[in-house]
mmCIF file of C-alpha atoms in Angstrom:
data_model
loop_
_atom_site.group_PDB
_atom_site.id
_atom_site.type_symbol
_atom_site.label_atom_id
_atom_site.label_comp_id
_atom_site.label_asym_id
_atom_site.label_seq_id
_atom_site.Cartn_x
_atom_site.Cartn_y
_atom_site.Cartn_z
ATOM 1 C CA MET A 1 30.313 -120.410 53.615
ATOM 2 C CA GLY A 2 26.534 -121.977 54.531
ATOM 3 C CA ASP A 3 24.421 -124.542 56.293
ATOM 4 C CA TRP A 4 24.254 -125.744 53.325
ATOM 5 C CA PHE A 5 27.857 -125.975 52.526
ATOM 6 C CA GLU A 6 29.203 -127.000 55.641
ATOM 7 C CA LYS A 7 26.231 -130.223 55.418
ATOM 8 C CA GLN A 8 27.541 -131.386 52.249
ATOM 9 C CA ARG A 9 31.105 -130.430 53.180
ATOM 10 C CA ARG A 10 30.527 -133.178 55.910
ATOM 11 C CA GLU A 11 28.697 -135.460 54.237
ATOM 12 C CA LEU A 12 31.386 -135.433 51.619
ATOM 13 C CA LEU A 13 34.019 -136.322 54.277
ATOM 14 C CA GLN A 14 32.015 -138.992 55.941
ATOM 15 C CA ILE A 15 32.154 -140.626 51.812
ATOM 16 C CA ILE A 16 35.648 -140.258 51.832
ATOM 17 C CA GLU A 17 36.405 -142.131 54.998
ATOM 18 C CA LYS A 18 34.680 -144.573 54.790
ATOM 19 C CA PHE A 19 36.034 -145.641 51.849
ATOM 20 C CA THR A 20 39.922 -144.963 53.163
ATOM 21 C CA LEU A 21 40.490 -147.284 55.720
ATOM 22 C CA GLU A 22 43.772 -147.040 55.277
ATOM 23 C CA ASP A 23 46.131 -143.674 54.876
ATOM 24 C CA GLY A 24 47.031 -143.824 51.089
ATOM 25 C CA THR A 25 45.747 -143.023 47.103
ATOM 26 C CA HIS A 26 42.598 -144.993 46.953
ATOM 27 C CA ASP A 27 41.013 -146.029 43.346
ATOM 28 C CA THR A 28 37.873 -146.105 43.464
ATOM 29 C CA GLN A 29 34.911 -147.718 40.308
ATOM 30 C CA VAL A 30 34.164 -144.376 39.543
ATOM 31 C CA PRO A 31 36.593 -143.724 36.404
ATOM 32 C CA GLY A 32 39.821 -141.358 37.566
ATOM 33 C CA LEU A 33 38.979 -140.959 41.000
ATOM 34 C CA ARG A 34 40.706 -141.372 43.661
ATOM 35 C CA LEU A 35 40.731 -140.353 47.235
ATOM 36 C CA ILE A 36 43.272 -139.610 49.064
ATOM 37 C CA ARG A 37 43.464 -139.778 53.331
ATOM 38 C CA THR A 38 46.348 -138.717 56.043
ATOM 39 C CA SER A 39 46.000 -139.794 59.532
ATOM 40 C CA GLU A 40 49.848 -137.637 60.206
ATOM 41 C CA LEU A 41 51.588 -134.744 58.860
ATOM 42 C CA SER A 42 53.886 -135.912 55.956
ATOM 43 C CA GLU A 43 57.455 -134.092 55.230
ATOM 44 C CA PRO A 44 57.115 -132.746 51.422
ATOM 45 C CA VAL A 45 55.960 -135.373 48.756
ATOM 46 C CA TYR A 46 57.268 -134.870 44.690
ATOM 47 C CA SER A 47 54.854 -135.902 42.219
ATOM 48 C CA VAL A 48 53.431 -134.870 38.903
ATOM 49 C CA TYR A 49 50.085 -134.003 39.077
ATOM 50 C CA GLU A 50 47.986 -134.937 35.942
ATOM 51 C CA PRO A 51 45.220 -132.847 34.109
ATOM 52 C CA SER A 52 42.821 -133.359 37.095
ATOM 53 C CA LEU A 53 41.173 -131.698 40.073
ATOM 54 C CA CYS A 54 42.222 -132.020 43.472
ATOM 55 C CA ILE A 55 39.541 -131.181 46.302
ATOM 56 C CA VAL A 56 39.984 -131.430 50.316
ATOM 57 C CA ALA A 57 36.991 -132.289 52.336
ATOM 58 C CA GLN A 58 39.090 -131.767 55.251
ATOM 59 C CA GLY A 59 42.505 -130.288 56.224
ATOM 60 C CA SER A 60 44.442 -129.273 54.290
ATOM 61 C CA LYS A 61 47.264 -128.985 52.232
ATOM 62 C CA VAL A 62 50.197 -126.864 50.106
ATOM 63 C CA VAL A 63 51.798 -127.666 46.847
ATOM 64 C CA MET A 64 54.111 -125.866 45.327
ATOM 65 C CA LEU A 65 55.275 -125.525 41.031
ATOM 66 C CA GLY A 66 59.085 -123.732 40.746
ATOM 67 C CA GLN A 67 59.111 -121.346 43.558
ATOM 68 C CA GLU A 68 55.129 -121.044 43.136
ATOM 69 C CA VAL A 69 53.140 -121.657 46.825
ATOM 70 C CA TYR A 70 49.411 -122.786 45.789
ATOM 71 C CA HIS A 71 47.160 -123.331 49.041
ATOM 72 C CA TYR A 72 43.498 -125.243 49.428
ATOM 73 C CA ASP A 73 41.431 -126.485 51.354
ATOM 74 C CA PRO A 74 37.677 -126.970 51.535
ATOM 75 C CA SER A 75 36.319 -123.650 50.746
ATOM 76 C CA SER A 76 38.910 -123.433 47.714
ATOM 77 C CA TYR A 77 40.150 -126.034 44.817
ATOM 78 C CA LEU A 78 42.820 -126.782 42.635
ATOM 79 C CA THR A 79 42.637 -127.570 38.872
ATOM 80 C CA ALA A 80 46.127 -129.189 36.455
ATOM 81 C CA SER A 81 46.116 -128.223 33.315
ATOM 82 C CA ALA A 82 49.084 -130.435 32.305
ATOM 83 C CA HIS A 83 51.678 -132.869 33.757
ATOM 84 C CA LEU A 84 53.557 -130.560 36.345
ATOM 85 C CA PRO A 85 56.100 -132.197 38.785
ATOM 86 C CA ILE A 86 55.382 -130.805 41.924
ATOM 87 C CA THR A 87 56.470 -130.283 45.988
ATOM 88 C CA GLY A 88 52.619 -130.729 48.106
ATOM 89 C CA GLN A 89 52.805 -131.385 51.782
ATOM 90 C CA VAL A 90 49.695 -131.438 53.923
ATOM 91 C CA MET A 91 49.181 -129.040 56.352
ATOM 92 C CA GLU A 92 46.387 -130.307 58.270
ATOM 93 C CA ALA A 93 46.395 -133.245 59.758
ATOM 94 C CA SER A 94 45.730 -135.736 62.262
ATOM 95 C CA ARG A 95 44.346 -139.572 63.846
ATOM 96 C CA GLU A 96 41.161 -138.009 64.694
ATOM 97 C CA THR A 97 40.859 -135.557 62.208
ATOM 98 C CA PRO A 98 42.750 -136.621 59.421
ATOM 99 C CA TYR A 99 42.979 -135.338 56.327
ATOM 100 C CA LEU A 100 40.778 -136.217 53.817
ATOM 101 C CA SER A 101 40.773 -135.346 49.896
ATOM 102 C CA LEU A 102 40.015 -136.789 46.271
ATOM 103 C CA GLN A 103 41.288 -136.230 42.680
ATOM 104 C CA ILE A 104 39.127 -136.251 39.619
ATOM 105 C CA LEU A 105 41.477 -137.127 36.141
ATOM 106 C CA PHE A 106 40.179 -134.868 33.148
ATOM 107 C CA ASP A 107 41.514 -134.708 29.542
ATOM 108 C CA MET A 108 41.202 -131.834 26.895
ATOM 109 C CA ASN A 109 39.524 -133.927 24.642
ATOM 110 C CA GLN A 110 36.044 -134.182 27.301
ATOM 111 C CA ILE A 111 36.720 -130.319 27.511
ATOM 112 C CA LEU A 112 36.837 -129.868 24.102
ATOM 113 C CA ASP A 113 33.119 -131.137 23.629
ATOM 114 C CA ILE A 114 32.139 -129.544 26.468
ATOM 115 C CA MET A 115 33.348 -126.282 24.990
ATOM 116 C CA GLN A 116 31.082 -127.555 21.875
ATOM 117 C CA ALA A 117 28.167 -128.739 23.500
ATOM 118 C CA SER A 118 27.432 -124.577 25.135
ATOM 119 C CA GLY A 119 27.614 -123.574 21.808
ATOM 120 C CA GLU A 120 31.190 -121.874 23.272
ATOM 121 C CA ALA A 121 33.451 -120.580 19.984
ATOM 122 C CA ILE A 122 36.621 -121.965 19.729
ATOM 123 C CA ARG A 123 39.445 -120.429 18.890
ATOM 124 C CA ALA A 124 43.599 -120.338 19.332
ATOM 125 C CA LYS A 125 44.813 -117.787 21.618
ATOM 126 C CA ALA A 126 48.676 -116.016 21.109
ATOM 127 C CA GLU A 127 47.997 -116.989 25.114
ATOM 128 C CA ALA A 128 49.269 -119.489 28.464
ATOM 129 C CA SER A 129 48.943 -118.694 31.692
ATOM 130 C CA ARG A 130 50.182 -120.860 34.336
ATOM 131 C CA GLY A 131 48.887 -124.789 34.099
ATOM 132 C CA LEU A 132 47.658 -124.744 38.622
ATOM 133 C CA LYS A 133 44.688 -122.540 38.656
ATOM 134 C CA VAL A 134 43.872 -122.231 42.560
ATOM 135 C CA SER A 135 39.811 -120.990 42.700
ATOM 136 C CA ARG A 136 36.687 -120.559 45.247
ATOM 137 C CA MET A 137 34.659 -123.488 45.837
ATOM 138 C CA GLN A 138 30.938 -122.794 44.660
ATOM 139 C CA ASP A 139 27.792 -124.763 45.991
ATOM 140 C CA THR A 140 26.861 -125.945 42.297
ATOM 141 C CA LEU A 141 30.272 -127.374 42.113
ATOM 142 C CA LEU A 142 30.614 -129.416 45.502
ATOM 143 C CA ASP A 143 27.015 -130.739 44.593
ATOM 144 C CA ALA A 144 28.154 -132.602 40.777
ATOM 145 C CA VAL A 145 31.355 -133.327 42.961
ATOM 146 C CA LEU A 146 29.457 -134.943 46.372
ATOM 147 C CA ARG A 147 26.924 -136.440 43.559
ATOM 148 C CA LEU A 148 30.182 -138.558 41.622
ATOM 149 C CA VAL A 149 31.580 -139.366 45.126
ATOM 150 C CA LYS A 150 28.406 -140.980 46.213
ATOM 151 C CA LEU A 151 27.658 -143.543 43.216
ATOM 152 C CA ILE A 152 30.838 -145.946 44.687
ATOM 153 C CA GLU A 153 28.193 -146.810 46.952
ATOM 154 C CA THR A 154 26.148 -148.095 43.793
ATOM 155 C CA PRO A 155 28.707 -149.136 41.220
ATOM 156 C CA GLN A 156 25.833 -150.549 39.841
ATOM 157 C CA ASP A 157 24.273 -147.283 38.896
ATOM 158 C CA ILE A 158 28.359 -146.202 37.490
ATOM 159 C CA PRO A 159 28.730 -146.757 33.666
ATOM 160 C CA VAL A 160 25.273 -145.113 33.048
ATOM 161 C CA LEU A 161 25.675 -141.356 35.859
ATOM 162 C CA ALA A 162 28.587 -141.674 36.204
ATOM 163 C CA PRO A 163 30.106 -140.216 32.774
ATOM 164 C CA TYR A 164 27.103 -137.348 33.020
ATOM 165 C CA VAL A 165 28.444 -136.502 36.352
ATOM 166 C CA ILE A 166 31.155 -136.178 35.662
ATOM 167 C CA ARG A 167 30.591 -133.823 32.172
ATOM 168 C CA GLU A 168 28.632 -131.618 34.835
ATOM 169 C CA ILE A 169 31.686 -131.205 37.084
ATOM 170 C CA ILE A 170 33.565 -129.607 34.430
ATOM 171 C CA TYR A 171 30.960 -127.884 33.548
ATOM 172 C CA ARG A 172 30.546 -126.776 36.588
ATOM 173 C CA VAL A 173 34.668 -125.715 36.560
ATOM 174 C CA LEU A 174 35.036 -124.028 32.866
ATOM 175 C CA GLN A 175 32.076 -121.987 33.942
ATOM 176 C CA ASN A 176 34.357 -120.154 36.782
ATOM 177 C CA GLU A 177 36.466 -117.391 35.244
ATOM 178 C CA ASN A 178 39.353 -118.216 36.780
ATOM 179 C CA ASN A 179 39.743 -121.147 35.137
ATOM 180 C CA ALA A 180 38.980 -119.291 31.586
ATOM 181 C CA SER A 181 42.447 -120.040 30.968
ATOM 182 C CA LEU A 182 41.955 -124.017 31.389
ATOM 183 C CA LYS A 183 39.796 -123.730 27.898
ATOM 184 C CA GLN A 184 43.084 -122.788 26.376
ATOM 185 C CA PHE A 185 44.705 -126.040 26.785
ATOM 186 C CA ALA A 186 42.106 -128.107 25.414
ATOM 187 C CA VAL A 187 41.937 -125.193 21.179
ATOM 188 C CA ILE A 188 44.591 -127.492 18.878
ATOM 189 C CA GLY A 189 46.914 -125.226 17.211
ATOM 190 C CA SER A 190 47.175 -122.555 20.483
ATOM 191 C CA HIS A 191 49.910 -121.282 22.600
ATOM 192 C CA ALA A 192 48.784 -123.647 26.051
ATOM 193 C CA GLN A 193 47.667 -126.779 24.011
ATOM 194 C CA ARG A 194 51.267 -126.406 21.905
ATOM 195 C CA ILE A 195 52.757 -126.058 25.355
ATOM 196 C CA ALA A 196 51.349 -129.090 27.194
ATOM 197 C CA GLY A 197 52.825 -131.507 24.096
ATOM 198 C CA VAL A 198 56.247 -130.286 25.186
ATOM 199 C CA VAL A 199 55.919 -130.851 29.079
ATOM 200 C CA GLU A 200 53.977 -134.125 28.031
ATOM 201 C CA ARG A 201 57.042 -135.194 25.721
ATOM 202 C CA LEU A 202 59.378 -133.488 28.692
ATOM 203 C CA ASN A 203 57.719 -135.726 30.754
ATOM 204 C CA ARG A 204 58.406 -139.236 28.292
ATOM 205 C CA ASP A 205 61.736 -138.419 27.219
ATOM 206 C CA PHE A 206 63.101 -136.698 30.221
ATOM 207 C CA ALA A 207 66.833 -138.921 30.079
ATOM 208 C CA GLN A 208 67.176 -137.301 26.141
ATOM 209 C CA PRO A 209 69.565 -134.092 25.598
ATOM 210 C CA LEU A 210 67.359 -131.158 26.175
ATOM 211 C CA ARG A 211 66.663 -129.565 22.754
ATOM 212 C CA ILE A 212 65.243 -126.743 22.605
ATOM 213 C CA ASP A 213 65.361 -125.727 19.292
ATOM 214 C CA GLU A 214 64.206 -128.734 18.189
ATOM 215 C CA LEU A 215 61.520 -128.656 20.628
ATOM 216 C CA ALA A 216 60.655 -124.910 19.219
ATOM 217 C CA ALA A 217 59.992 -126.794 15.662
ATOM 218 C CA GLU A 218 58.278 -129.310 17.371
ATOM 219 C CA ALA A 219 55.934 -126.642 18.834
ATOM 220 C CA ARG A 220 56.416 -124.117 16.552
ATOM 221 C CA MET A 221 57.259 -121.226 17.677
ATOM 222 C CA SER A 222 60.695 -119.328 17.471
ATOM 223 C CA ALA A 223 62.985 -120.834 20.834
ATOM 224 C CA SER A 224 62.789 -117.344 22.445
ATOM 225 C CA SER A 225 58.243 -117.978 22.483
ATOM 226 C CA LEU A 226 59.348 -121.526 23.736
ATOM 227 C CA TYR A 227 61.361 -120.148 26.710
ATOM 228 C CA ASP A 228 58.142 -117.843 27.895
ATOM 229 C CA TYR A 229 55.807 -119.410 27.017
ATOM 230 C CA PHE A 230 56.978 -122.557 28.970
ATOM 231 C CA LYS A 231 57.864 -120.639 31.443
ATOM 232 C CA GLU A 232 54.097 -119.021 32.199
ATOM 233 C CA VAL A 233 52.837 -122.611 31.521
ATOM 234 C CA THR A 234 54.900 -124.409 34.377
ATOM 235 C CA GLY A 235 57.058 -121.131 36.013
ATOM 236 C CA MET A 236 60.086 -122.723 34.896
ATOM 237 C CA SER A 237 62.073 -122.921 32.349
ATOM 238 C CA PRO A 238 62.476 -125.987 30.350
ATOM 239 C CA ILE A 239 65.769 -126.748 31.524
ATOM 240 C CA GLN A 240 64.236 -126.774 35.330
ATOM 241 C CA PHE A 241 61.377 -129.295 33.763
ATOM 242 C CA GLN A 242 63.957 -131.716 32.899
ATOM 243 C CA LYS A 243 65.799 -131.494 36.220
ATOM 244 C CA HIS A 244 62.527 -131.987 38.501
ATOM 245 C CA ILE A 245 61.755 -134.655 36.565
ATOM 246 C CA ARG A 246 64.788 -136.369 36.488
ATOM 247 C CA LEU A 247 65.355 -136.066 40.012
ATOM 248 C CA GLN A 248 62.289 -136.917 41.398
ATOM 249 C CA GLU A 249 62.605 -140.872 39.056
ATOM 250 C CA ALA A 250 65.318 -140.946 40.355
ATOM 251 C CA ARG A 251 64.360 -140.701 44.082
ATOM 252 C CA ARG A 252 61.234 -143.076 43.249
ATOM 253 C CA LEU A 253 64.808 -145.456 41.113
ATOM 254 C CA ILE A 254 66.423 -145.545 44.349
ATOM 255 C CA PHE A 255 63.495 -145.278 47.225
ATOM 256 C CA SER A 256 62.359 -148.890 45.053
ATOM 257 C CA GLY A 257 65.822 -150.428 46.195
ATOM 258 C CA SER A 258 66.666 -152.153 42.403
ATOM 259 C CA ILE A 259 70.087 -150.188 41.629
ATOM 260 C CA ASP A 260 72.400 -147.657 43.528
ATOM 261 C CA ALA A 261 72.658 -143.899 43.192
ATOM 262 C CA ALA A 262 75.120 -143.819 40.866
ATOM 263 C CA GLU A 263 73.364 -146.461 38.199
ATOM 264 C CA ALA A 264 69.785 -143.847 38.449
ATOM 265 C CA ALA A 265 71.746 -140.579 37.885
ATOM 266 C CA PHE A 266 72.714 -142.697 33.957
ATOM 267 C CA GLN A 267 69.081 -143.765 33.564
ATOM 268 C CA VAL A 268 67.408 -140.014 34.333
ATOM 269 C CA GLY A 269 70.197 -138.774 31.979
ATOM 270 C CA TYR A 270 73.347 -137.525 34.481
ATOM 271 C CA GLU A 271 76.462 -138.115 31.896
ATOM 272 C CA SER A 272 78.227 -137.538 36.018
ATOM 273 C CA PRO A 273 77.486 -139.245 39.618
ATOM 274 C CA SER A 274 79.289 -136.002 41.602
ATOM 275 C CA HIS A 275 76.539 -133.108 39.289
ATOM 276 C CA PHE A 276 73.955 -136.067 39.646
ATOM 277 C CA SER A 277 75.295 -136.622 43.624
ATOM 278 C CA ARG A 278 75.115 -132.288 44.448
ATOM 279 C CA GLU A 279 71.469 -131.088 42.428
ATOM 280 C CA TYR A 280 69.971 -134.109 44.020
ATOM 281 C CA ALA A 281 71.356 -132.888 47.681
ATOM 282 C CA ARG A 282 70.455 -129.216 46.569
ATOM 283 C CA MET A 283 66.556 -130.619 45.434
ATOM 284 C CA PHE A 284 66.008 -132.519 48.195
ATOM 285 C CA GLY A 285 68.129 -131.562 50.871
ATOM 286 C CA LEU A 286 70.587 -134.294 51.921
ATOM 287 C CA PRO A 287 72.712 -136.638 48.870
ATOM 288 C CA PRO A 288 70.996 -139.763 47.437
ATOM 289 C CA VAL A 289 71.702 -142.370 49.567
ATOM 290 C CA ARG A 290 71.022 -140.287 53.474
ATOM 291 C CA ASP A 291 68.194 -138.820 51.595
ATOM 292 C CA VAL A 292 66.822 -142.634 50.692
ATOM 293 C CA ARG A 293 67.661 -143.575 54.370
ATOM 294 C CA ARG A 294 65.370 -140.520 55.970
ATOM 295 C CA LEU A 295 62.771 -141.862 53.852
ATOM 296 C CA ARG A 296 62.615 -145.144 55.216
ATOM 297 C CA SER A 297 62.550 -143.872 58.581
ATOM 298 C CA TYR A 298 59.834 -141.738 57.896
ATOM 299 C CA LEU A 299 57.383 -144.282 56.291
ATOM 300 C CA VAL A 300 59.318 -147.694 59.229
ATOM 301 C CA ASP A 301 57.554 -144.670 62.085
ATOM 302 C CA GLY A 302 54.287 -144.855 60.314
ATOM 303 C CA ILE A 303 54.231 -141.400 58.335
ATOM 304 C CA THR A 304 52.698 -141.427 55.355
ATOM 305 C CA VAL A 305 53.060 -140.636 51.901
ATOM 306 C CA SER A 306 49.948 -139.122 49.625
ATOM 307 C CA GLU A 307 49.628 -137.544 46.710
#
């Protein structure tokens, strides 16, 4: 990374810092653009990544999908191709040098449109690959991202210029050979696109009983093919995926204070509160009540949670 790259990175982090006076995730006037600031190391954060591009201007982060670990910092970026339950943890942050990053949401129609405009043959392939990728940052991509973020300072330009800059950013991401598989998530009929549909359904209907044969029929696959391709995309089996979504939602419900652990268990699809409590402790390290108490103590102590 040369002097030009460092100059661009510093300008990017200065703008993010200017528009994130407090820790947390901040929506902007640019559609789909979020800025993130964290001034202290946090405990692991459980969330669902939407299809998006994640870029770090300062600090570093680790994301876990299933048993796989993805690390990214200013020299790299992360792309998510589907709605995936992840565990994220900021690894470098302090009051003096906070973790500063951004997230750009996109949808598969934008990818398909860019593929068509570039004259690329659009064919559904019998393949699917992991829905998360970490790639090396490129000068052309960083330049386009900086121009998008700078639009926050001139909001009158956003309606005209933002769509074109976002289009360029997606184009630059698709040019990277490491992200070639991202295109398959946009192609109707591809294995990746069909698995992405199953992922969306499980995110939506996580409280319902898991019926593999029904999901396979909907995806126009055999049950064994669904299992194999689903694991290739998400890094976990359908039942493991459902468990992650259920437990994350239950944790959110309990933390909100609106219901107790037993009611949260029933709402997310568990029939046995004791079974729920065991799986909850296995995932989060403590039973529900003690875990939520720990989370609230983190907030009281001033430690914040970021995307």
